[in-house]
Short mmCIF file of C-alpha atoms and ligand atoms in Angstrom, two decimals:
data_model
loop_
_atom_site.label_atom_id
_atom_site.label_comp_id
_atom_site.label_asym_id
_atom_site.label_seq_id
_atom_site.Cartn_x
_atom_site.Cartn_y
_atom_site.Cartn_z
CA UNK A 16 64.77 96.35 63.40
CA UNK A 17 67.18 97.95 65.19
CA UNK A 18 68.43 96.18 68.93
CA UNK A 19 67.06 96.69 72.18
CA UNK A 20 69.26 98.86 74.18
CA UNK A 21 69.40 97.32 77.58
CA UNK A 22 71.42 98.24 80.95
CA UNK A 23 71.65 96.97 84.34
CA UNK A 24 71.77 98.58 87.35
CA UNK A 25 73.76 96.81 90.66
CA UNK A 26 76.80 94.78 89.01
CA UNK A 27 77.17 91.77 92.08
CA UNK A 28 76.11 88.60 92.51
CA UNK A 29 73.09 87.82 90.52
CA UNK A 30 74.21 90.89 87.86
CA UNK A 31 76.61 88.34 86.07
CA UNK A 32 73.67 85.62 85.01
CA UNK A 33 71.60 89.14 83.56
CA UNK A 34 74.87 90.53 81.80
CA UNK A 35 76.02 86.78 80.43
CA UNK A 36 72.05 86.50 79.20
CA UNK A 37 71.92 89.82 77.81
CA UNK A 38 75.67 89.13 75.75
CA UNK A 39 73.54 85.61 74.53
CA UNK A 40 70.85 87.15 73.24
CA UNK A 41 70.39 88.03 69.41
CA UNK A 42 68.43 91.49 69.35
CA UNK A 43 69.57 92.94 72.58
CA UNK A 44 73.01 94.75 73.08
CA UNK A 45 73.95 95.95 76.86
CA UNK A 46 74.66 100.02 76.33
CA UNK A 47 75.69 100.64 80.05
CA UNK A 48 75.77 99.64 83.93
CA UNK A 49 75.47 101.55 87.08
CA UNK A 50 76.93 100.90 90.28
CA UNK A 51 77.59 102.60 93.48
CA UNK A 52 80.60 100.94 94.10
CA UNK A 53 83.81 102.47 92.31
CA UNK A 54 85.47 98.52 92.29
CA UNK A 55 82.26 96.80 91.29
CA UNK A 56 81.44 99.25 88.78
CA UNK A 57 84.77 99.27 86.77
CA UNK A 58 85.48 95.84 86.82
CA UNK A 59 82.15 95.53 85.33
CA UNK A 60 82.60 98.47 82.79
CA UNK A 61 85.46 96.96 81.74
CA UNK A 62 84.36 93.39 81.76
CA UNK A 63 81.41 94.21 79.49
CA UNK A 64 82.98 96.73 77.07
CA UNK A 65 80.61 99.91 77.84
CA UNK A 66 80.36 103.26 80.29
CA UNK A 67 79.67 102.68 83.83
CA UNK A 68 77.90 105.45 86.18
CA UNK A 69 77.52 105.48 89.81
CA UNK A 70 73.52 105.71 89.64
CA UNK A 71 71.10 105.42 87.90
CA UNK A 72 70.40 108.71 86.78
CA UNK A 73 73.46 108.98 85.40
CA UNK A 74 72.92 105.80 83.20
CA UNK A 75 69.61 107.19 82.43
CA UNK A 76 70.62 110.48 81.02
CA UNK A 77 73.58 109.11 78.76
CA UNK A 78 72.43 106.02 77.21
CA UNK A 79 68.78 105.89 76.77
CA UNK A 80 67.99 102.60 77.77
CA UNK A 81 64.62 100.74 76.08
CA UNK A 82 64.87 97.90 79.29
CA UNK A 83 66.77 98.32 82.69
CA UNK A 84 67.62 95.43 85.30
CA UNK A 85 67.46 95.67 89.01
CA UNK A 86 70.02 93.80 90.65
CA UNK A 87 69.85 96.01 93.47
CA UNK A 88 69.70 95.66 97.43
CA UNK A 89 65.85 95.23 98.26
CA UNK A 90 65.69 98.56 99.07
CA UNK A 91 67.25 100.00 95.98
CA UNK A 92 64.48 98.17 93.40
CA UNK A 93 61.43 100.85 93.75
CA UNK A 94 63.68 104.07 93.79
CA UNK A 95 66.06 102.66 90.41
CA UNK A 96 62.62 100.66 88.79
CA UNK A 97 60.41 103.95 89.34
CA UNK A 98 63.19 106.09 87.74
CA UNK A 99 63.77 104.00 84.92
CA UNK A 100 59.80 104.15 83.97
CA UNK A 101 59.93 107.84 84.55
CA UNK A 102 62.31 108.05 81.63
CA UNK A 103 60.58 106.32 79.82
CA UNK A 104 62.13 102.33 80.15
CA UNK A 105 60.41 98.68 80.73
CA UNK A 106 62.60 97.50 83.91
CA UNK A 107 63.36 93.84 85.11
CA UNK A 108 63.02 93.99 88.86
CA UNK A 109 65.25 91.21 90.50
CA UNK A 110 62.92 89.24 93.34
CA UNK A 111 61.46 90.78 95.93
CA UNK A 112 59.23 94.16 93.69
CA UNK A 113 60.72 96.23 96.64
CA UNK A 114 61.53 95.94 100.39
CA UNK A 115 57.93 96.72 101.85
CA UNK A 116 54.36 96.69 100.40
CA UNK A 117 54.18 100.57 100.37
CA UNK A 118 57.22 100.78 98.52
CA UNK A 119 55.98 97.63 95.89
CA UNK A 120 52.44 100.03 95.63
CA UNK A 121 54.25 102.91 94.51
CA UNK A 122 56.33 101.33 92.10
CA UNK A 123 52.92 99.84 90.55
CA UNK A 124 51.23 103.19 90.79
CA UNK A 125 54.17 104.55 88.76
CA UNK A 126 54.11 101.88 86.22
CA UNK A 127 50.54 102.39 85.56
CA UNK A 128 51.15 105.77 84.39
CA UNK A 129 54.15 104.79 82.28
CA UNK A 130 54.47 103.83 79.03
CA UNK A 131 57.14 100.67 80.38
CA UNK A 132 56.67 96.90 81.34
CA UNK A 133 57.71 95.45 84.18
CA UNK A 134 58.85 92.21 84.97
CA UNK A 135 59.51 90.48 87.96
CA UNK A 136 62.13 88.02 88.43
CA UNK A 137 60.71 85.07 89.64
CA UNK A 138 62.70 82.71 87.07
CA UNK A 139 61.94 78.93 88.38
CA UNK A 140 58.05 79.60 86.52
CA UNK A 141 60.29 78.78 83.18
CA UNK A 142 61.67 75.76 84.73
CA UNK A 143 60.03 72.56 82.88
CA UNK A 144 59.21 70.33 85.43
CA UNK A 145 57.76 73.28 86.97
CA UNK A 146 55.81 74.19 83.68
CA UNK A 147 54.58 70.25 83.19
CA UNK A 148 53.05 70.47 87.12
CA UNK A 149 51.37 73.74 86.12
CA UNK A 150 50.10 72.16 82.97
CA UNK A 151 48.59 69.01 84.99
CA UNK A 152 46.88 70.98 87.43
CA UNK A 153 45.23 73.14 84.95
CA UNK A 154 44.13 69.76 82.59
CA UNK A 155 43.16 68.36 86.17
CA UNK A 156 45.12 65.70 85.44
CA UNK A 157 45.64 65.36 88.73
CA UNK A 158 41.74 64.92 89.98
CA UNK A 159 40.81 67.13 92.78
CA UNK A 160 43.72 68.72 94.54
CA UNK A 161 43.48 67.62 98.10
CA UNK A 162 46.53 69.46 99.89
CA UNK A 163 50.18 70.44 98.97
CA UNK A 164 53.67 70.52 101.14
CA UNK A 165 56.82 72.78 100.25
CA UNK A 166 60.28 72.79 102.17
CA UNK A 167 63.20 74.94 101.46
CA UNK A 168 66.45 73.23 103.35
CA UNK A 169 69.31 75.50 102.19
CA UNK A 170 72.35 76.96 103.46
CA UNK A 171 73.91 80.15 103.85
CA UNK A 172 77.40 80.80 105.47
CA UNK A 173 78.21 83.70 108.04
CA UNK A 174 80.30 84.71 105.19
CA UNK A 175 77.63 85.38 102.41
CA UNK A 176 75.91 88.09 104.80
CA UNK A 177 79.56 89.80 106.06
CA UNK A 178 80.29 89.99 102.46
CA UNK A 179 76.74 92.25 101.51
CA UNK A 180 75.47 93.61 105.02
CA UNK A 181 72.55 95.11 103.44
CA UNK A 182 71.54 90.92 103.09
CA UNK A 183 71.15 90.07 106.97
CA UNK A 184 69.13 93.37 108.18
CA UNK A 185 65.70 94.70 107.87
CA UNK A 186 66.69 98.24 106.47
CA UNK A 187 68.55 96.69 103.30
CA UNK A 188 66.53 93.53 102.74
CA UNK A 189 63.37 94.07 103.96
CA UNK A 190 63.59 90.27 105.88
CA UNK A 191 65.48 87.49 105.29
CA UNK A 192 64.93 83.84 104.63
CA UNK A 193 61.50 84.53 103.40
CA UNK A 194 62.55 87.67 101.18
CA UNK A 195 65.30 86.55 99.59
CA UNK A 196 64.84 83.01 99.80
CA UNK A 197 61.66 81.09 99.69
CA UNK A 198 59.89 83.86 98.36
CA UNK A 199 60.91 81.72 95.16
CA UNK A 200 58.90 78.78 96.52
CA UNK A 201 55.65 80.63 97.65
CA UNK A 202 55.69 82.34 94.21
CA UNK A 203 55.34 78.54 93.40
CA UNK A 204 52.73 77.79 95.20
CA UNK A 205 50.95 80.72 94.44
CA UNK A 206 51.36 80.44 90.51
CA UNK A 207 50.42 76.64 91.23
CA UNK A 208 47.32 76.57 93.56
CA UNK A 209 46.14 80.52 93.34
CA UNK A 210 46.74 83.02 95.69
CA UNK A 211 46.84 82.96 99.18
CA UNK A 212 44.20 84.20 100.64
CA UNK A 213 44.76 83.04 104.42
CA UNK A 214 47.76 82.81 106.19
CA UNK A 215 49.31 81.45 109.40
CA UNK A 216 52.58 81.50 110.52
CA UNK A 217 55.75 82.29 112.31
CA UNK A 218 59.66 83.16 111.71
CA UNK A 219 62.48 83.07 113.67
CA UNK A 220 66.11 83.14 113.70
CA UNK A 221 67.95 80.13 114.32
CA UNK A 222 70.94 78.88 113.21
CA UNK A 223 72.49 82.34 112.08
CA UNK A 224 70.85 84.14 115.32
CA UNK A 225 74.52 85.74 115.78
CA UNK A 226 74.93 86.48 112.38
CA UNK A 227 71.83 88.53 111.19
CA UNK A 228 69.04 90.58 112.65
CA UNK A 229 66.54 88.88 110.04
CA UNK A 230 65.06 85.35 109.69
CA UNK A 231 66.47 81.98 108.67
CA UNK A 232 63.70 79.74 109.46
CA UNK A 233 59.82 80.01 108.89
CA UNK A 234 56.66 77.76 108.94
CA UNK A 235 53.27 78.53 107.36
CA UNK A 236 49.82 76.79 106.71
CA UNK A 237 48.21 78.62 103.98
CA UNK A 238 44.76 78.67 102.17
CA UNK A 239 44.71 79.24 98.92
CA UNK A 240 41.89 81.28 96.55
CA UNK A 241 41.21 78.06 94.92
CA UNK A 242 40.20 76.73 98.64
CA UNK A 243 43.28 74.51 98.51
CA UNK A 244 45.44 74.54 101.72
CA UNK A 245 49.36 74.12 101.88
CA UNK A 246 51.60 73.72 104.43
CA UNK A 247 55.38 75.51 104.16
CA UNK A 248 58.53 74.78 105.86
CA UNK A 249 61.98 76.55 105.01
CA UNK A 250 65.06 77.20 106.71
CA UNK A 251 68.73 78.68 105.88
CA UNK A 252 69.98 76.35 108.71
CA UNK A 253 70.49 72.61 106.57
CA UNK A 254 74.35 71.83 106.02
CA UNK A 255 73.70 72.13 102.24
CA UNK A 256 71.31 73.59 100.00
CA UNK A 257 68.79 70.97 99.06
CA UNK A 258 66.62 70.79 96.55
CA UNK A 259 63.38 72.51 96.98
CA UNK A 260 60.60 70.44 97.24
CA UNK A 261 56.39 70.91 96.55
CA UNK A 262 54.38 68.13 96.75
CA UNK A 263 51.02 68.91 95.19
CA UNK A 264 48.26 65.83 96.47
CA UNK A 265 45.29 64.94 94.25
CA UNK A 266 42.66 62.03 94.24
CA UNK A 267 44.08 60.52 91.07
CA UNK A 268 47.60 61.22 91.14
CA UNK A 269 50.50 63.09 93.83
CA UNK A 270 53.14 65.11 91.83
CA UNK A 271 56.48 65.89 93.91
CA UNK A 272 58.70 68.60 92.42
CA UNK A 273 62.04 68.41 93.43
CA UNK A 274 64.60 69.00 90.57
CA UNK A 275 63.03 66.79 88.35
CA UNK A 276 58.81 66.37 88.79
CA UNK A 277 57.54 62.65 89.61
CA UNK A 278 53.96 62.27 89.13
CA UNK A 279 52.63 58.66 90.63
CA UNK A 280 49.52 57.99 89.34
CA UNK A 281 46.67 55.66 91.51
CA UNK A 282 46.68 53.03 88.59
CA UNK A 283 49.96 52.58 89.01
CA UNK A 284 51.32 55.12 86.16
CA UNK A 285 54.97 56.63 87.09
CA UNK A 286 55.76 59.98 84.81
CA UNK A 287 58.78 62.11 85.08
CA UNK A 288 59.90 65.23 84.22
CA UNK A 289 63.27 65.97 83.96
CA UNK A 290 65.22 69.40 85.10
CA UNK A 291 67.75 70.54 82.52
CA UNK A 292 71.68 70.58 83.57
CA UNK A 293 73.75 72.78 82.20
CA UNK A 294 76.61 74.96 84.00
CA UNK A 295 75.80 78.92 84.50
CA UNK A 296 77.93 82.03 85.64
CA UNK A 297 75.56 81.54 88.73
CA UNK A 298 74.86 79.73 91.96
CA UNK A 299 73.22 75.94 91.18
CA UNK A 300 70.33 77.25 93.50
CA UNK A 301 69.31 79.76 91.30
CA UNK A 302 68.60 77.22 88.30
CA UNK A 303 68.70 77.58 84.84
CA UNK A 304 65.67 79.62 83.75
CA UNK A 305 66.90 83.46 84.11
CA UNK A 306 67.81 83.43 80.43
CA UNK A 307 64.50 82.02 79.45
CA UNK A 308 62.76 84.77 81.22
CA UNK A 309 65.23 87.46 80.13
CA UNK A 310 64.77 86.46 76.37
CA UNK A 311 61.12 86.18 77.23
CA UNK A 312 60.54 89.49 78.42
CA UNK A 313 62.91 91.34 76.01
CA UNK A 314 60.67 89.85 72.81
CA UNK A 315 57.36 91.19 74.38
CA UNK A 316 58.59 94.66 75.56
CA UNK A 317 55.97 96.02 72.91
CA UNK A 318 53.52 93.72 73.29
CA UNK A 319 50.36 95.70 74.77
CA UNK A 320 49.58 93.41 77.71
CA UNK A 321 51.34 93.88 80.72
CA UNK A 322 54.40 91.27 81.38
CA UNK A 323 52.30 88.12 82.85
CA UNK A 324 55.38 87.71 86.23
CA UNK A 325 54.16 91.55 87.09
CA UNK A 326 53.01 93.46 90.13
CA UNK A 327 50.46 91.22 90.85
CA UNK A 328 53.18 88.60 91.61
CA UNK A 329 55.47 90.81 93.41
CA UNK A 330 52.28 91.93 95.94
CA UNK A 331 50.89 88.53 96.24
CA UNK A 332 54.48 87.28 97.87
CA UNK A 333 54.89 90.48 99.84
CA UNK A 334 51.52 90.20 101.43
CA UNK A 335 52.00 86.18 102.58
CA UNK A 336 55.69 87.25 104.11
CA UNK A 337 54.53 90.84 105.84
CA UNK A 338 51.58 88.41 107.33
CA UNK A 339 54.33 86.24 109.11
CA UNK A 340 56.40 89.75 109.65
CA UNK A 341 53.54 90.77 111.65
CA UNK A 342 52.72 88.01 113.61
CA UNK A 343 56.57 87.22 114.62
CA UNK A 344 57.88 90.45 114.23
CA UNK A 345 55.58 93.23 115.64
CA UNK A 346 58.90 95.74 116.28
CA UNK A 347 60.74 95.39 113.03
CA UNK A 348 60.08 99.11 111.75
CA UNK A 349 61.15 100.60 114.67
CA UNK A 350 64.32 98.03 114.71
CA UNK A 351 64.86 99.13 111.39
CA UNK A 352 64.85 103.05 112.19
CA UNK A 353 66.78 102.66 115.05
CA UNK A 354 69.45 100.66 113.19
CA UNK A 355 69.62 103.65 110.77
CA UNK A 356 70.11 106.36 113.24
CA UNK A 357 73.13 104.34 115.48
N1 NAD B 427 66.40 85.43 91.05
C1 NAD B 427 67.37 84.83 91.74
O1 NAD B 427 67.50 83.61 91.76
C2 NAD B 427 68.34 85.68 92.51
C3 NAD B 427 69.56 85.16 92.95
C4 NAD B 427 70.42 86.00 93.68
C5 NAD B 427 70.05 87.31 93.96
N2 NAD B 427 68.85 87.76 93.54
C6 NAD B 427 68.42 89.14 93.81
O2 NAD B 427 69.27 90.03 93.09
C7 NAD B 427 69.44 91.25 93.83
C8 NAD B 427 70.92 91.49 94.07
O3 NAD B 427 71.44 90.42 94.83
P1 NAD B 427 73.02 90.15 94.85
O4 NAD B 427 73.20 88.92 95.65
O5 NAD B 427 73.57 90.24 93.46
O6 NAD B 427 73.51 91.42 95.70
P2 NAD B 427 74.95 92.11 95.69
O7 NAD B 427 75.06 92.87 96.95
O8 NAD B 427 75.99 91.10 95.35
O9 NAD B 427 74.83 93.13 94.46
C9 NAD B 427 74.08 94.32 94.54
C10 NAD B 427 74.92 95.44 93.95
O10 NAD B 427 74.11 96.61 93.83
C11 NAD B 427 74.94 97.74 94.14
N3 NAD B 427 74.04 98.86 94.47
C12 NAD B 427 73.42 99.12 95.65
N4 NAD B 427 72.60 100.18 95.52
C13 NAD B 427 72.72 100.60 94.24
C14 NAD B 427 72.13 101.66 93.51
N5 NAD B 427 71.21 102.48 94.07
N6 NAD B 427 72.50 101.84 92.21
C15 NAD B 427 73.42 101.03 91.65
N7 NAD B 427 74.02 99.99 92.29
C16 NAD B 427 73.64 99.78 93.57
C17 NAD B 427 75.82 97.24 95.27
O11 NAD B 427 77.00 98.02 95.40
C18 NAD B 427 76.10 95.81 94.82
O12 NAD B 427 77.29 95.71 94.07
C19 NAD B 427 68.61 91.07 95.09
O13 NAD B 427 67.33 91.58 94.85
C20 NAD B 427 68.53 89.57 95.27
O14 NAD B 427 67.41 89.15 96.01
C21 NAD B 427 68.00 86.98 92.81
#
């Protein structure tokens, strides 16, 4: 069987945990990267061993990918995911689907009529104590589930949003804390306890309020499909990042996530579940579980369901955080155009 031709597309940050898993992976050789920046793009031309281009088109037209990831900007996934499945690829979009829900519907409009997959990049569902808490719920294990917490306590310098600009404002990211943050988390909860069918909630900016234009702190209360209501706190303004915590309450046992899962039974029963450790070419807040996901997608790109971390995923999160947009930030389009024409 001959290899699975994958590229990506944005070569920063997150790109080198998708390259490294890509190089890992027996079946799948990288055939090209495209990025806008002349630097970013050689170094990783060179780096990997094959052509770079300076968009995606370009990459499109010369090599032919079969998969293609996003490691764009927000605001870069639909336009570079909805010309990859024009051409004919499956794409890996990087967390958030896209920068607004208008933007995420067209991308799933396209993918419907395209012969593609699409994943979405919402890695920590591979974690194992995060699989184990899944698997309780579902054997309801647990008993009746009477209510569930999650806090995100992280960090971000002043520095991590002068280096990428795009990261701090509303044109490039779509949002902040709750876009490229905790969206993580309420893909969590929402894997965990069903979608969200209700929410309430606000966002503001606190710590980094001379920094960026966007949000670094946000509390929600949340009902879920399956009736079950959770409660969400997360901010960018700890002095380190933390690690994220859900604690899921049911009548016969309370499971807390937070690395590794500790589920304390009412008899008395203590369980763990232990998070792996291993070192990566990424950030410790990331985790481990891109590679699992990567090799996970890559052997199904044929199969004839859709990808199960799809569009369904991607609008489910969008919808919670534009709820919260709404309510605390009624002006942010017109912020956003006005930022573009200065
Ligand atoms: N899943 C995770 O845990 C995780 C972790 C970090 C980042 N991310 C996501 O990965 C994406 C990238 O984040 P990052 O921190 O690596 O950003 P980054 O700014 O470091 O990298 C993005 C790169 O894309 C390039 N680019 C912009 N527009 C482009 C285009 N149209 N075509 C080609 N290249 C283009 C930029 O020049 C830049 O080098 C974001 O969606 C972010 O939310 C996910």
């Amino acid at each position: 069987m001959s290899a699975i031709r994958a590229a990506v597309v944005g070569c920063g940050d997150v790109s080198v945990v998708h390259l490294d898993a890509i190089a890992k992976r027996q079946g799948t050789e990288l055939v090209g990267i495209a990025e806008t920046d002349p630097g970013r793009r050689a170094a990783a031309a060179e780096r990997r061993g094959v052509p770079g281009f300076a968009t995606v088109e370009e990459l499109l037209d010369a090599v032919r990918p079969d998969v293609v990831h996003v490691c764009t900007p927000h605001d870069q996934h639909a336009p570079v995911a909805i010309a990859a499945l024009r051409a004919g690829a499956s794409v890996l979009v990087e967390k958030p689907l896209a920068d607004t829900i208008d933007a995420a519907r067209e991308l799933a409009a396209v993918l419907s009529e395209s012969p593609g997959q699409l994943a979405l990049c919402f890695q920590n569902r591979y974690n194992p104590p995060v699989r184990a808490l899944q698997e309780l719920i579902g054997s309801d294990a647990l008993g009746r589930i009477e209510g569930a917490a999650a806090t995100v306590l992280w960090h971000r310098t002043p520095e991590y949003y002068r280096d990428r600009p795009w990261r701090g404002t509303w044109s490039g990211g779509g949002g902040g804390l709750l876009m490229n943050q905790a969206i993580h988390t309420l893909d969590l909860l929402n894997w965990l306890l069903g979608p969200v069918e209700e929410v309430k909630g606000s966002a503001s900016t606190r710590a980094l309020a001379d920094v960026i234009e966007v949000e670094d702190t946000a509390e929600m209360a949340l009902r879920h499909a399956s009736g079950v209501r959770s409660v969400f706190f997360a901010t960018l303004g700890h002095g380190r990042n933390s690690d994220v915590e859900i604690e899921i309450v049911g009548e016969r046992a309370t499971a807390t996530l937070r690395g590794d899962l500790t589920v304390r039974y009412a008899d008395g029963r203590v369980m763990t579940v232990p998070e792996r450790t291993a070192t990566t070419g990424g950030q410790s807040y990331w985790g481990l579980s891109h590679e699992l996901l990567i090799d996970d997608f890559h052997s199904r790109l044929s199969a004839p369901e859709p990808f199960w971390i799809g569009v369904d995923a991607g609008l489910d999160t969008l919808t919670t955080i534009a709820a919260v947009y709404d309510a605390s930030f009624p002006q942010r389009g017109v912020v956003a155009e006005q930022g573009e024409t200065e």
